[in-house]
Coordinates of C-alpha atoms in Angstrom, one line a residue:
X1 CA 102.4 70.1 177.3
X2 CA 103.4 66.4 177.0
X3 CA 101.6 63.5 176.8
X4 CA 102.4 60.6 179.6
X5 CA 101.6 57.6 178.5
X6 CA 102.4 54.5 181.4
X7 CA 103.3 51.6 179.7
X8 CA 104.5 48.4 182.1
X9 CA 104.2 50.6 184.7
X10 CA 107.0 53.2 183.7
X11 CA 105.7 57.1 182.3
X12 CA 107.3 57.4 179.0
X13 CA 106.8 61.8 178.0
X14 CA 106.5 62.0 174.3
X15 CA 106.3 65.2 172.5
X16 CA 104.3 67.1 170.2
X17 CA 107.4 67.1 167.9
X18 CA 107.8 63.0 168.6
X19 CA 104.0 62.6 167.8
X20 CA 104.2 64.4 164.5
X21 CA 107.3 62.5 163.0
X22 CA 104.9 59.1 164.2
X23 CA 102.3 60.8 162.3
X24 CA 103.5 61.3 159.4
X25 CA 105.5 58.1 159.0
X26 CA 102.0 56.2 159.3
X27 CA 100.9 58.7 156.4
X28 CA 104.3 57.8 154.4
X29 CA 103.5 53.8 155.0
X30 CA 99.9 54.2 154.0
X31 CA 100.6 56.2 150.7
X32 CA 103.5 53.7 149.8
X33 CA 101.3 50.6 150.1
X34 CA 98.5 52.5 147.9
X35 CA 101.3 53.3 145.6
X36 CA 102.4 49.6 145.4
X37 CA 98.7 48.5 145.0
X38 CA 97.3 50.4 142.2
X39 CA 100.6 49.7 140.4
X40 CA 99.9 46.2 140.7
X41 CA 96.3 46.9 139.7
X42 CA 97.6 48.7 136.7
X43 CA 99.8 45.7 135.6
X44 CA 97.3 43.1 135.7
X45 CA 94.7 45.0 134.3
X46 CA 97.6 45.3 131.4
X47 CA 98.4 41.7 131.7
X48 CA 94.8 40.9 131.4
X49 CA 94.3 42.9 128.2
X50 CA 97.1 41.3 126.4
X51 CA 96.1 38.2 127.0
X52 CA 92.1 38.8 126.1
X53 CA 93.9 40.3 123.1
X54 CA 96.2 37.6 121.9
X55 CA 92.8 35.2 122.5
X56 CA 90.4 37.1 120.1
X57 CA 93.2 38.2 117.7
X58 CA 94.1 35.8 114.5
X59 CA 97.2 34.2 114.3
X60 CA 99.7 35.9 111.7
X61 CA 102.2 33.0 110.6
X62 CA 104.9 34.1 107.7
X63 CA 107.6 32.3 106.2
X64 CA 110.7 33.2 104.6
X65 CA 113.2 31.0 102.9
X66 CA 111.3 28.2 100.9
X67 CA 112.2 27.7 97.6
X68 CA 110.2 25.1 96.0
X69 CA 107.6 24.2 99.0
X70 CA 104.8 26.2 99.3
X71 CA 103.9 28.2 102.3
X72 CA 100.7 26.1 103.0
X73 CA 103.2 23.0 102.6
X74 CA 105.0 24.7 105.5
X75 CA 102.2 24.5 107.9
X76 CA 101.0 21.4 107.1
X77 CA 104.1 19.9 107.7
X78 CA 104.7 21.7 110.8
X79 CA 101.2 20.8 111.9
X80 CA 100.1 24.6 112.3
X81 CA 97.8 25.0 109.6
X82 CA 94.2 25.7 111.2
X83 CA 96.0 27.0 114.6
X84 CA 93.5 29.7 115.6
X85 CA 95.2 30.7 119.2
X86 CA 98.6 31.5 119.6
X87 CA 99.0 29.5 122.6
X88 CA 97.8 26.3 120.7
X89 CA 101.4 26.3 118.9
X90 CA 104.2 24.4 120.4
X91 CA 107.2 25.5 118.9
X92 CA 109.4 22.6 120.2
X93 CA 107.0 19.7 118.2
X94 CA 106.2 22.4 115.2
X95 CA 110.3 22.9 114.8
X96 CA 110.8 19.1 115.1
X97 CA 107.8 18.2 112.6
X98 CA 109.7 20.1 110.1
X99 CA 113.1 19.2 110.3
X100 CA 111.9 15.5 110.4
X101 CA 110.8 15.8 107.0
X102 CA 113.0 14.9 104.1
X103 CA 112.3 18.2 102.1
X104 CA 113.5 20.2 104.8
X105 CA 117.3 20.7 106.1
X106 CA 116.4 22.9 109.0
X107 CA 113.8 25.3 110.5
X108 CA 113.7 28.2 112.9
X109 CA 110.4 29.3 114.3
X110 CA 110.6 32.7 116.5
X111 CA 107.2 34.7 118.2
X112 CA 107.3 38.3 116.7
X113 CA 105.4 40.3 118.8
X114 CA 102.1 39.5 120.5
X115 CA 100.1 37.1 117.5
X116 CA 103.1 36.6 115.0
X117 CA 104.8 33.3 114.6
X118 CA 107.8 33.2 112.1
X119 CA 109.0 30.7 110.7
X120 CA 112.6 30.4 108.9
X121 CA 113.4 27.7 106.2
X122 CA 116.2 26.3 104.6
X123 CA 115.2 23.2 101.9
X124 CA 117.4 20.6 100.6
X125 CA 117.7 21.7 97.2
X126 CA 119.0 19.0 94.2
X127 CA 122.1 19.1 92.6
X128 CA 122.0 16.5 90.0
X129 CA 119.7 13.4 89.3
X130 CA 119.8 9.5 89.5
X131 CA 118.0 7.7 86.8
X132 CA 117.1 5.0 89.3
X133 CA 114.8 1.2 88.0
X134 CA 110.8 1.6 88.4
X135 CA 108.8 -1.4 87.9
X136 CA 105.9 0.9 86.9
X137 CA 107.9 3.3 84.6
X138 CA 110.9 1.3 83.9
X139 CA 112.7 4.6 85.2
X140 CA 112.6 7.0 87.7
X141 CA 114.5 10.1 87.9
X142 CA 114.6 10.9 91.4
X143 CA 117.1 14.3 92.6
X144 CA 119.2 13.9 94.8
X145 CA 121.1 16.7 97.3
X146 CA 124.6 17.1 98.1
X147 CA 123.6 15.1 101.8
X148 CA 122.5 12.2 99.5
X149 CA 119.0 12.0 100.3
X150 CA 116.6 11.4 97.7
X151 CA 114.3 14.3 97.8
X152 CA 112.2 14.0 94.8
X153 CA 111.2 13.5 91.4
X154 CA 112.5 15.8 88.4
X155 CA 109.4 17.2 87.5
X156 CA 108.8 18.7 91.1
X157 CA 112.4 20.6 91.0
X158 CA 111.4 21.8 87.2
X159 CA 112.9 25.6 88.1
X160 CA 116.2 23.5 88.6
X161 CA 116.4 22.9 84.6
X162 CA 120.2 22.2 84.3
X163 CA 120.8 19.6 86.5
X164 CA 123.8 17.1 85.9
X165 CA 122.9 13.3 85.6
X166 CA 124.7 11.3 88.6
X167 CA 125.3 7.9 87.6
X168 CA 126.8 5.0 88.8
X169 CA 124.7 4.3 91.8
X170 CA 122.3 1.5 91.5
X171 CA 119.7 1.5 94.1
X172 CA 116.8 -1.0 94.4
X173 CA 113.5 -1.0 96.5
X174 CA 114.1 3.1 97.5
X175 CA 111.7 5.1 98.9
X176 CA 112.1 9.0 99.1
X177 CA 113.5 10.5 102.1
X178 CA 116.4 7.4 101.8
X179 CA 120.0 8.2 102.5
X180 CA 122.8 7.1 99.9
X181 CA 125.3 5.0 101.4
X182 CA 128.0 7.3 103.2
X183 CA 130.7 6.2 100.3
X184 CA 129.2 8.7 98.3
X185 CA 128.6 11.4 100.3
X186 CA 132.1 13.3 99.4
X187 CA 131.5 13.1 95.8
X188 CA 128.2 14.6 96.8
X189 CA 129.4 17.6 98.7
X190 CA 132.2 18.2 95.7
X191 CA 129.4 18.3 93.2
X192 CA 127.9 20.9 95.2
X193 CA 131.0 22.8 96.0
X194 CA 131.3 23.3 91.9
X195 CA 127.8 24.3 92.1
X196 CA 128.2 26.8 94.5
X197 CA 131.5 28.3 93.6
X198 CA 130.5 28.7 89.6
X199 CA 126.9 28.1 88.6
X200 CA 128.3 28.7 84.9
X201 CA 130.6 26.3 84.8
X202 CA 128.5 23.7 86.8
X203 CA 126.1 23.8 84.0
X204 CA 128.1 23.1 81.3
X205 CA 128.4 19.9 83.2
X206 CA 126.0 16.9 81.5
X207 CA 127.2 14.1 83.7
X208 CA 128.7 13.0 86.8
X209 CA 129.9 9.3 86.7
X210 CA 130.8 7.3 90.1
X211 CA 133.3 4.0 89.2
X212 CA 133.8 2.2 92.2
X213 CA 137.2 0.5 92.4
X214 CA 138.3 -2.6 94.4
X215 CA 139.7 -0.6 97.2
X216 CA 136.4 0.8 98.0
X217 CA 137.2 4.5 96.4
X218 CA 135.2 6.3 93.9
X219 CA 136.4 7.7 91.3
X220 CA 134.4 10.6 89.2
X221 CA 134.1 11.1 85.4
X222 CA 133.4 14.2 83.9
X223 CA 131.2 14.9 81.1
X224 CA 130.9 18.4 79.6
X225 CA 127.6 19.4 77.8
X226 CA 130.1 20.7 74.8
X227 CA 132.1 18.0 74.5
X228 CA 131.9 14.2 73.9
X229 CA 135.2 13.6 76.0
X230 CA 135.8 12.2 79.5
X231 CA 137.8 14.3 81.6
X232 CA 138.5 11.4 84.6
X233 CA 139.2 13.8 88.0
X234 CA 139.9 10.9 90.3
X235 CA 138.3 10.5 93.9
X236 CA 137.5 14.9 94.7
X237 CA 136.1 17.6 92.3
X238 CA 138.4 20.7 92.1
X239 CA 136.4 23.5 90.4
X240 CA 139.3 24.9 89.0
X241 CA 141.0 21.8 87.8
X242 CA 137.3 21.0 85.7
X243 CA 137.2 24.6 84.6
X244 CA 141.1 23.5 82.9
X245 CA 140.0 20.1 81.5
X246 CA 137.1 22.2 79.9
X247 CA 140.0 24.7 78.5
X248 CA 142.1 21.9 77.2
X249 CA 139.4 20.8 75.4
X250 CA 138.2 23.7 73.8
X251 CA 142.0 24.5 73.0
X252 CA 142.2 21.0 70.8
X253 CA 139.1 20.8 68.9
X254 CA 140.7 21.8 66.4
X255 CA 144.0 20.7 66.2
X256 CA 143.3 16.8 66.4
X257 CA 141.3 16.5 62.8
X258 CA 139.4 13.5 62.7
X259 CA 141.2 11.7 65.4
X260 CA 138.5 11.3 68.4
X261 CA 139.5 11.9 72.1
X262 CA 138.5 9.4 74.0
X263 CA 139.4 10.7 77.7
X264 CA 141.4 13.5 79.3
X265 CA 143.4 12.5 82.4
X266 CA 143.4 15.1 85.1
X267 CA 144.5 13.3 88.1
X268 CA 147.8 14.1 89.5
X269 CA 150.3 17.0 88.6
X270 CA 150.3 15.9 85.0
X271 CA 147.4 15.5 82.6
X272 CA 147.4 13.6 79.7
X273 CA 144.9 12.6 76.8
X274 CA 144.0 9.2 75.6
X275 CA 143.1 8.8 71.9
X276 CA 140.4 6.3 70.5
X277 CA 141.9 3.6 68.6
X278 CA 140.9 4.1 64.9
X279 CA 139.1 1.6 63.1
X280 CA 140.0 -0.3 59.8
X281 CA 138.0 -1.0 57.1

């Protein structure tokens, strides 16, 4: 038999069939919302234990990339050192600590999982020296990199034992962490292209000398560890152009007897050599 039901006055006949669909849909709704809910008490309960776990878990912070800095160096700088919660660390500040010191070129810090922090490195690393006055010492020789800051003194880059002598700058009244005027900067990069391109022949290199000229230009001198002979390159250092001077002087040694060289002239297309004047008695 139906049901009547008299809703605003009008019989509406549902059936036993009609009644079970409604049934069942209510069932459906009421097992879906259930479904929804403990999935939602599942995740925070989840939520909850990876945070209670990132609390009471120590911080793991590596770093990869340093050369000469230590790793405790690292965090100090970065201002990280005695960070006991992982939440504590602002990477933005940490990042920006680092790259504002002199030592340091860039940095990249990354999370690694729930409690690891890791921090990437890239130094400025010397590639020659300037002998520069001290009051106290008379001297100080202070390395330079191939951005022309002054990064430090020789005897904290001591794994660096081959590094050229840059002179001709004069500086007065530096501090470390200055900048050498921009003028230099392309003699700078040069030096470290040799560098890069042949380590072997860069450290047969003794000496790089700067002449300023009236124009403004600089003009580099060459000075090989074997040989007690110029070789003048002119305002850019050409790796292979050095590696030929260093032939051409290898190749004469011997064939010039007691007559000294004064200079080898490798600028332009043609190079030439210039003889000291002998002395009379």
């Amino acid at each position: 038999m139906s049901e009547r039901v008299l809703i605003n006055n009008d019989l509406i006949f549902h059936s036993p069939k009609e009644q079970n669909v409604k049934s069942k849909t209510c069932e459906y709704n009421k097992t879906y919302s259930n479904s929804i809910f403990m999935i939602i008490l599942i995740s925070v309960l989840i939520a909850l234990f990876i945070l209670v776990y990132i609390l009471i878990s120590a911080v793991t912070i590596t770093v990869s990339g340093i050369q000469v800095l230590s790793e405790q160096e690292i965090l100090n700088i970065a201002g990280i050192n005695n960070i006991q919660n992982i939440f504590a660390i602002n990477i933005n500040n940490a990042k920006s600590a680092l790259e504002s010191s002199y030592k340091i070129k860039s940095a990249n810090i990354q999370f690694e999982m729930l409690n690891r922090l890791h921090i990437t490195i890239e130094e400025r690393l010397p590639i020659g020296i300037i002998v520069i006055d001290s009051l106290d010492k008379g001297y100080d020789l202070v390395c330079v990199d191939s951005d022309g800051f002054l990064i430090g003194y020789e005897h904290e880059y001591c794994k660096f034992n081959s590094l050229p002598l840059i002179s001709g700058i004069v500086l007065k009244n530096y501090k470390l962490g200055n900048r050498l005027d921009a003028r230099f900067i392309p003699v700078l990069l040069g030096i470290n292209s040799l560098k890069n391109e042949n380590q072997k022949l860069f450290e047969e290199i003794s000496e790089f000398r700067l002449e300023e000229k009236a124009n403004g230009y600089i003009e580099v001198i060459v000075y090989p560890v074997a040989f007690h002979t110029a070789m003048r390159m002119g305002t850019t250092i050409d790796p292979s152009v050095v590696q030929i001077g260093i032939w051409m002087l290898d190749a004469i040694k011997d064939k010039v007897g007691n007559v000294k060289l004064e200079e080898l002239d490798l600028r332009g297309k043609v190079y030439s050599i210039k003889f000291k004047e002998a002395v009379s008695g």
